[in-house]
Amino acid sequence: MNSNQVSSSQAQAVTISLVVIATICAVAAAVAVRSVLVPTLLATLLALALAPVVSLLERIRLPSALAAAVTVLTAAGAIVAVSIVAAPRFDAFVEEIPGFLEKLGRNVRSFEASLREVGDATEAIGTMVGDHSGQTDAQPVKIAGDSPARFLLKSGPVAATVRVIKAARAAEWVILASFDPRLV
C-alpha cells in the first residue's frame, strides 16, 4: 500500500471525527444564536398553528393583514386569559406540593411496613409448612375454650393468609394514593 491509499478503518475514523466536529459546531452555533433562533422558531410555530384561522378569515373576505392581526390578537388574549385563570390555581398547587410529598412519604413508609408484614407472614407460612411437611403421624390438636374455626382465624396458616391479604390491601391504597392523593 502506498502513501496515497487509506485503509477503510482510517477512513471510518476520519468520517466519525468529522461528524463529531460538525455536531459540536452546530450546537455551538445554536447556542450563539439562541437569542434569535428561539423567537424565530416560536414565531414559525405560531404562524403554522394560526394559518388555518387566517385562511378562514380570508375566505370571508377579510384582508390578509387584518385577518392575521385579528388572529394574533385573539390568540394573545386567550393566552393572557388562561394565564390569569390558571395562575392562582398553579400557585395553590405549588403550595400543596410539600404536603403532598409528606403524605407520599408516609404512604411509602406504610407500604414498606406492609411489605415487611408480607415478608413476616410468608416466613411464618414457610415455617408452618416446613415444620409439618416431614411428619407422617399426625397429632391431634386440643383447643381449650375456642371453637376450631376461631382457633384457625387466630393462628396458623389462615391467620398468616389474613395478614398477607391485609398487607396487600394496604399496598394497594399506597399505590392508589401515589396517583391521586384525594383517594386516601
PDB file of N, CA and C in Angstrom, residues 110-179:
ATOM      1  N   SER A 110     -45.634   3.425  55.039  1.00  0.00           N
ATOM      2  CA  SER A 110     -46.694   2.463  55.332  1.00  0.00           C
ATOM      3  C   SER A 110     -46.588   1.257  54.407  1.00  0.00           C
ATOM      4  N   PHE A 111     -46.288   1.529  53.152  1.00  0.00           N
ATOM      5  CA  PHE A 111     -46.131   0.449  52.177  1.00  0.00           C
ATOM      6  C   PHE A 111     -44.951  -0.441  52.557  1.00  0.00           C
ATOM      7  N   GLU A 112     -43.846   0.187  52.996  1.00  0.00           N
ATOM      8  CA  GLU A 112     -42.693  -0.603  53.416  1.00  0.00           C
ATOM      9  C   GLU A 112     -43.045  -1.479  54.615  1.00  0.00           C
ATOM     10  N   ALA A 113     -43.812  -0.918  55.557  1.00  0.00           N
ATOM     11  CA  ALA A 113     -44.240  -1.708  56.723  1.00  0.00           C
ATOM     12  C   ALA A 113     -45.127  -2.865  56.270  1.00  0.00           C
ATOM     13  N   SER A 114     -46.006  -2.591  55.311  1.00  0.00           N
ATOM     14  CA  SER A 114     -46.865  -3.659  54.784  1.00  0.00           C
ATOM     15  C   SER A 114     -46.030  -4.739  54.120  1.00  0.00           C
ATOM     16  N   LEU A 115     -45.010  -4.334  53.397  1.00  0.00           N
ATOM     17  CA  LEU A 115     -44.133  -5.321  52.766  1.00  0.00           C
ATOM     18  C   LEU A 115     -43.409  -6.158  53.816  1.00  0.00           C
ATOM     19  N   ARG A 116     -42.993  -5.510  54.919  1.00  0.00           N
ATOM     20  CA  ARG A 116     -42.353  -6.280  55.990  1.00  0.00           C
ATOM     21  C   ARG A 116     -43.340  -7.290  56.583  1.00  0.00           C
ATOM     22  N   GLU A 117     -44.610  -6.859  56.741  1.00  0.00           N
ATOM     23  CA  GLU A 117     -45.625  -7.782  57.243  1.00  0.00           C
ATOM     24  C   GLU A 117     -45.833  -8.944  56.288  1.00  0.00           C
ATOM     25  N   VAL A 118     -45.846  -8.643  54.989  1.00  0.00           N
ATOM     26  CA  VAL A 118     -45.987  -9.717  53.999  1.00  0.00           C
ATOM     27  C   VAL A 118     -44.805 -10.675  54.110  1.00  0.00           C
ATOM     28  N   GLY A 119     -43.601 -10.119  54.257  1.00  0.00           N
ATOM     29  CA  GLY A 119     -42.420 -10.964  54.410  1.00  0.00           C
ATOM     30  C   GLY A 119     -42.502 -11.826  55.655  1.00  0.00           C
ATOM     31  N   ASP A 120     -42.924 -11.210  56.779  1.00  0.00           N
ATOM     32  CA  ASP A 120     -43.071 -11.970  58.020  1.00  0.00           C
ATOM     33  C   ASP A 120     -44.118 -13.061  57.875  1.00  0.00           C
ATOM     34  N   ALA A 121     -45.249 -12.716  57.245  1.00  0.00           N
ATOM     35  CA  ALA A 121     -46.309 -13.706  57.052  1.00  0.00           C
ATOM     36  C   ALA A 121     -45.838 -14.830  56.143  1.00  0.00           C
ATOM     37  N   THR A 122     -45.099 -14.487  55.121  1.00  0.00           N
ATOM     38  CA  THR A 122     -44.578 -15.505  54.210  1.00  0.00           C
ATOM     39  C   THR A 122     -43.623 -16.438  54.946  1.00  0.00           C
ATOM     40  N   GLU A 123     -42.758 -15.848  55.792  1.00  0.00           N
ATOM     41  CA  GLU A 123     -41.841 -16.684  56.574  1.00  0.00           C
ATOM     42  C   GLU A 123     -42.614 -17.579  57.544  1.00  0.00           C
ATOM     43  N   ALA A 124     -43.677 -17.019  58.147  1.00  0.00           N
ATOM     44  CA  ALA A 124     -44.476 -17.823  59.082  1.00  0.00           C
ATOM     45  C   ALA A 124     -45.128 -18.989  58.357  1.00  0.00           C
ATOM     46  N   ILE A 125     -45.662 -18.731  57.182  1.00  0.00           N
ATOM     47  CA  ILE A 125     -46.270 -19.815  56.399  1.00  0.00           C
ATOM     48  C   ILE A 125     -45.215 -20.844  56.030  1.00  0.00           C
ATOM     49  N   GLY A 126     -44.041 -20.368  55.606  1.00  0.00           N
ATOM     50  CA  GLY A 126     -42.957 -21.300  55.265  1.00  0.00           C
ATOM     51  C   GLY A 126     -42.529 -22.140  56.448  1.00  0.00           C
ATOM     52  N   THR A 127     -42.476 -21.510  57.614  1.00  0.00           N
ATOM     53  CA  THR A 127     -42.102 -22.247  58.826  1.00  0.00           C
ATOM     54  C   THR A 127     -43.151 -23.297  59.161  1.00  0.00           C
ATOM     55  N   MET A 128     -44.429 -22.908  59.060  1.00  0.00           N
ATOM     56  CA  MET A 128     -45.504 -23.853  59.367  1.00  0.00           C
ATOM     57  C   MET A 128     -45.501 -25.017  58.396  1.00  0.00           C
ATOM     58  N   VAL A 129     -45.342 -24.723  57.136  1.00  0.00           N
ATOM     59  CA  VAL A 129     -45.332 -25.781  56.129  1.00  0.00           C
ATOM     60  C   VAL A 129     -44.080 -26.628  56.276  1.00  0.00           C
ATOM     61  N   GLY A 130     -42.944 -25.984  56.545  1.00  0.00           N
ATOM     62  CA  GLY A 130     -41.680 -26.708  56.675  1.00  0.00           C
ATOM     63  C   GLY A 130     -41.636 -27.596  57.895  1.00  0.00           C
ATOM     64  N   ASP A 131     -42.237 -27.128  59.003  1.00  0.00           N
ATOM     65  CA  ASP A 131     -42.204 -27.906  60.233  1.00  0.00           C
ATOM     66  C   ASP A 131     -43.038 -29.176  60.130  1.00  0.00           C
ATOM     67  N   HIS A 132     -44.108 -29.147  59.364  1.00  0.00           N
ATOM     68  CA  HIS A 132     -45.044 -30.258  59.332  1.00  0.00           C
ATOM     69  C   HIS A 132     -44.961 -31.096  58.059  1.00  0.00           C
ATOM     70  N   SER A 133     -44.100 -30.729  57.151  1.00  0.00           N
ATOM     71  CA  SER A 133     -44.070 -31.450  55.875  1.00  0.00           C
ATOM     72  C   SER A 133     -43.491 -32.855  56.016  1.00  0.00           C
ATOM     73  N   GLY A 134     -42.588 -33.061  56.976  1.00  0.00           N
ATOM     74  CA  GLY A 134     -41.965 -34.375  57.103  1.00  0.00           C
ATOM     75  C   GLY A 134     -42.668 -35.308  58.062  1.00  0.00           C
ATOM     76  N   GLN A 135     -43.735 -34.834  58.727  1.00  0.00           N
ATOM     77  CA  GLN A 135     -44.421 -35.673  59.699  1.00  0.00           C
ATOM     78  C   GLN A 135     -45.285 -36.715  59.003  1.00  0.00           C
ATOM     79  N   THR A 136     -45.221 -37.923  59.538  1.00  0.00           N
ATOM     80  CA  THR A 136     -46.064 -38.982  58.992  1.00  0.00           C
ATOM     81  C   THR A 136     -47.193 -39.327  59.943  1.00  0.00           C
ATOM     82  N   ASP A 137     -46.962 -39.163  61.248  1.00  0.00           N
ATOM     83  CA  ASP A 137     -48.031 -39.465  62.198  1.00  0.00           C
ATOM     84  C   ASP A 137     -48.567 -38.145  62.760  1.00  0.00           C
ATOM     85  N   ALA A 138     -49.792 -37.829  62.426  1.00  0.00           N
ATOM     86  CA  ALA A 138     -50.410 -36.573  62.823  1.00  0.00           C
ATOM     87  C   ALA A 138     -50.833 -36.645  64.276  1.00  0.00           C
ATOM     88  N   GLN A 139     -50.627 -35.567  65.005  1.00  0.00           N
ATOM     89  CA  GLN A 139     -51.025 -35.472  66.397  1.00  0.00           C
ATOM     90  C   GLN A 139     -52.287 -34.621  66.475  1.00  0.00           C
ATOM     91  N   PRO A 140     -53.272 -35.012  67.254  1.00  0.00           N
ATOM     92  CA  PRO A 140     -54.477 -34.194  67.374  1.00  0.00           C
ATOM     93  C   PRO A 140     -54.173 -32.902  68.129  1.00  0.00           C
ATOM     94  N   VAL A 141     -54.857 -31.849  67.749  1.00  0.00           N
ATOM     95  CA  VAL A 141     -54.687 -30.546  68.384  1.00  0.00           C
ATOM     96  C   VAL A 141     -55.820 -30.370  69.368  1.00  0.00           C
ATOM     97  N   LYS A 142     -55.498 -30.032  70.600  1.00  0.00           N
ATOM     98  CA  LYS A 142     -56.513 -29.806  71.620  1.00  0.00           C
ATOM     99  C   LYS A 142     -56.726 -28.308  71.746  1.00  0.00           C
ATOM    100  N   ILE A 143     -57.970 -27.913  71.640  1.00  0.00           N
ATOM    101  CA  ILE A 143     -58.319 -26.500  71.717  1.00  0.00           C
ATOM    102  C   ILE A 143     -59.099 -26.302  72.999  1.00  0.00           C
ATOM    103  N   ALA A 144     -58.579 -25.427  73.842  1.00  0.00           N
ATOM    104  CA  ALA A 144     -59.254 -25.175  75.121  1.00  0.00           C
ATOM    105  C   ALA A 144     -60.029 -23.872  75.029  1.00  0.00           C
ATOM    106  N   GLY A 145     -61.347 -23.979  75.093  1.00  0.00           N
ATOM    107  CA  GLY A 145     -62.186 -22.796  75.175  1.00  0.00           C
ATOM    108  C   GLY A 145     -62.526 -22.127  73.865  1.00  0.00           C
ATOM    109  N   ASP A 146     -61.916 -22.460  72.738  1.00  0.00           N
ATOM    110  CA  ASP A 146     -62.210 -21.835  71.454  1.00  0.00           C
ATOM    111  C   ASP A 146     -62.720 -22.868  70.472  1.00  0.00           C
ATOM    112  N   SER A 147     -63.559 -22.421  69.585  1.00  0.00           N
ATOM    113  CA  SER A 147     -64.017 -23.320  68.533  1.00  0.00           C
ATOM    114  C   SER A 147     -62.876 -23.521  67.540  1.00  0.00           C
ATOM    115  N   PRO A 148     -62.878 -24.597  66.771  1.00  0.00           N
ATOM    116  CA  PRO A 148     -61.818 -24.817  65.784  1.00  0.00           C
ATOM    117  C   PRO A 148     -61.715 -23.683  64.766  1.00  0.00           C
ATOM    118  N   ALA A 149     -62.854 -23.145  64.344  1.00  0.00           N
ATOM    119  CA  ALA A 149     -62.819 -22.057  63.362  1.00  0.00           C
ATOM    120  C   ALA A 149     -62.138 -20.829  63.948  1.00  0.00           C
ATOM    121  N   ARG A 150     -62.471 -20.486  65.203  1.00  0.00           N
ATOM    122  CA  ARG A 150     -61.870 -19.318  65.846  1.00  0.00           C
ATOM    123  C   ARG A 150     -60.365 -19.542  66.028  1.00  0.00           C
ATOM    124  N   PHE A 151     -59.967 -20.760  66.368  1.00  0.00           N
ATOM    125  CA  PHE A 151     -58.554 -21.071  66.525  1.00  0.00           C
ATOM    126  C   PHE A 151     -57.800 -20.855  65.211  1.00  0.00           C
ATOM    127  N   LEU A 152     -58.398 -21.327  64.101  1.00  0.00           N
ATOM    128  CA  LEU A 152     -57.740 -21.165  62.806  1.00  0.00           C
ATOM    129  C   LEU A 152     -57.620 -19.696  62.407  1.00  0.00           C
ATOM    130  N   LEU A 153     -58.608 -18.883  62.805  1.00  0.00           N
ATOM    131  CA  LEU A 153     -58.548 -17.459  62.469  1.00  0.00           C
ATOM    132  C   LEU A 153     -57.510 -16.717  63.311  1.00  0.00           C
ATOM    133  N   LYS A 154     -57.224 -17.214  64.517  1.00  0.00           N
ATOM    134  CA  LYS A 154     -56.265 -16.547  65.386  1.00  0.00           C
ATOM    135  C   LYS A 154     -54.823 -16.944  65.094  1.00  0.00           C
ATOM    136  N   SER A 155     -54.598 -18.165  64.666  1.00  0.00           N
ATOM    137  CA  SER A 155     -53.233 -18.630  64.453  1.00  0.00           C
ATOM    138  C   SER A 155     -53.212 -19.591  63.274  1.00  0.00           C
ATOM    139  N   GLY A 156     -52.035 -19.943  62.872  1.00  0.00           N
ATOM    140  CA  GLY A 156     -51.895 -20.904  61.801  1.00  0.00           C
ATOM    141  C   GLY A 156     -51.909 -20.278  60.426  1.00  0.00           C
ATOM    142  N   PRO A 157     -52.045 -21.105  59.405  1.00  0.00           N
ATOM    143  CA  PRO A 157     -51.963 -20.622  58.035  1.00  0.00           C
ATOM    144  C   PRO A 157     -53.060 -19.620  57.681  1.00  0.00           C
ATOM    145  N   VAL A 158     -54.248 -19.765  58.280  1.00  0.00           N
ATOM    146  CA  VAL A 158     -55.336 -18.843  57.960  1.00  0.00           C
ATOM    147  C   VAL A 158     -54.985 -17.441  58.441  1.00  0.00           C
ATOM    148  N   ALA A 159     -54.472 -17.331  59.657  1.00  0.00           N
ATOM    149  CA  ALA A 159     -54.091 -16.023  60.195  1.00  0.00           C
ATOM    150  C   ALA A 159     -52.990 -15.402  59.346  1.00  0.00           C
ATOM    151  N   ALA A 160     -52.030 -16.208  58.930  1.00  0.00           N
ATOM    152  CA  ALA A 160     -50.951 -15.691  58.082  1.00  0.00           C
ATOM    153  C   ALA A 160     -51.504 -15.210  56.748  1.00  0.00           C
ATOM    154  N   THR A 161     -52.453 -15.954  56.208  1.00  0.00           N
ATOM    155  CA  THR A 161     -53.065 -15.548  54.938  1.00  0.00           C
ATOM    156  C   THR A 161     -53.841 -14.251  55.106  1.00  0.00           C
ATOM    157  N   VAL A 162     -54.548 -14.093  56.230  1.00  0.00           N
ATOM    158  CA  VAL A 162     -55.287 -12.858  56.502  1.00  0.00           C
ATOM    159  C   VAL A 162     -54.319 -11.685  56.593  1.00  0.00           C
ATOM    160  N   ARG A 163     -53.158 -11.888  57.254  1.00  0.00           N
ATOM    161  CA  ARG A 163     -52.160 -10.811  57.329  1.00  0.00           C
ATOM    162  C   ARG A 163     -51.638 -10.449  55.949  1.00  0.00           C
ATOM    163  N   VAL A 164     -51.422 -11.441  55.098  1.00  0.00           N
ATOM    164  CA  VAL A 164     -50.960 -11.172  53.733  1.00  0.00           C
ATOM    165  C   VAL A 164     -52.007 -10.369  52.970  1.00  0.00           C
ATOM    166  N   ILE A 165     -53.270 -10.734  53.110  1.00  0.00           N
ATOM    167  CA  ILE A 165     -54.342 -10.013  52.409  1.00  0.00           C
ATOM    168  C   ILE A 165     -54.423  -8.568  52.902  1.00  0.00           C
ATOM    169  N   LYS A 166     -54.324  -8.364  54.236  1.00  0.00           N
ATOM    170  CA  LYS A 166     -54.357  -7.002  54.773  1.00  0.00           C
ATOM    171  C   LYS A 166     -53.180  -6.183  54.264  1.00  0.00           C
ATOM    172  N   ALA A 167     -52.016  -6.780  54.211  1.00  0.00           N
ATOM    173  CA  ALA A 167     -50.841  -6.065  53.720  1.00  0.00           C
ATOM    174  C   ALA A 167     -51.003  -5.721  52.238  1.00  0.00           C
ATOM    175  N   ALA A 168     -51.577  -6.637  51.471  1.00  0.00           N
ATOM    176  CA  ALA A 168     -51.797  -6.371  50.047  1.00  0.00           C
ATOM    177  C   ALA A 168     -52.790  -5.229  49.856  1.00  0.00           C
ATOM    178  N   ARG A 169     -53.833  -5.191  50.693  1.00  0.00           N
ATOM    179  CA  ARG A 169     -54.796  -4.080  50.606  1.00  0.00           C
ATOM    180  C   ARG A 169     -54.132  -2.761  50.959  1.00  0.00           C
ATOM    181  N   ALA A 170     -53.278  -2.760  51.965  1.00  0.00           N
ATOM    182  CA  ALA A 170     -52.563  -1.536  52.339  1.00  0.00           C
ATOM    183  C   ALA A 170     -51.651  -1.089  51.201  1.00  0.00           C
ATOM    184  N   ALA A 171     -50.989  -2.041  50.562  1.00  0.00           N
ATOM    185  CA  ALA A 171     -50.127  -1.706  49.425  1.00  0.00           C
ATOM    186  C   ALA A 171     -50.945  -1.126  48.277  1.00  0.00           C
ATOM    187  N   GLU A 172     -52.125  -1.663  48.068  1.00  0.00           N
ATOM    188  CA  GLU A 172     -52.996  -1.147  47.012  1.00  0.00           C
ATOM    189  C   GLU A 172     -53.374   0.307  47.288  1.00  0.00           C
ATOM    190  N   TRP A 173     -53.677   0.640  48.549  1.00  0.00           N
ATOM    191  CA  TRP A 173     -54.023   2.021  48.896  1.00  0.00           C
ATOM    192  C   TRP A 173     -52.839   2.949  48.704  1.00  0.00           C
ATOM    193  N   VAL A 174     -51.646   2.475  49.024  1.00  0.00           N
ATOM    194  CA  VAL A 174     -50.458   3.311  48.832  1.00  0.00           C
ATOM    195  C   VAL A 174     -50.266   3.611  47.358  1.00  0.00           C
ATOM    196  N   ILE A 175     -50.441   2.606  46.523  1.00  0.00           N
ATOM    197  CA  ILE A 175     -50.274   2.800  45.080  1.00  0.00           C
ATOM    198  C   ILE A 175     -51.329   3.747  44.557  1.00  0.00           C
ATOM    199  N   LEU A 176     -52.588   3.572  44.990  1.00  0.00           N
ATOM    200  CA  LEU A 176     -53.664   4.477  44.541  1.00  0.00           C
ATOM    201  C   LEU A 176     -53.390   5.903  45.002  1.00  0.00           C
ATOM    202  N   ALA A 177     -52.922   6.068  46.214  1.00  0.00           N
ATOM    203  CA  ALA A 177     -52.651   7.403  46.746  1.00  0.00           C
ATOM    204  C   ALA A 177     -51.501   8.072  45.998  1.00  0.00           C
ATOM    205  N   SER A 178     -50.590   7.276  45.472  1.00  0.00           N
ATOM    206  CA  SER A 178     -49.484   7.849  44.699  1.00  0.00           C
ATOM    207  C   SER A 178     -50.017   8.502  43.433  1.00  0.00           C
ATOM    208  N   PHE A 179     -51.051   7.945  42.851  1.00  0.00           N
ATOM    209  CA  PHE A 179     -51.602   8.503  41.624  1.00  0.00           C
ATOM    210  C   PHE A 179     -52.596   9.622  41.896  1.00  0.00           C
TER     211      PHE A 179
END
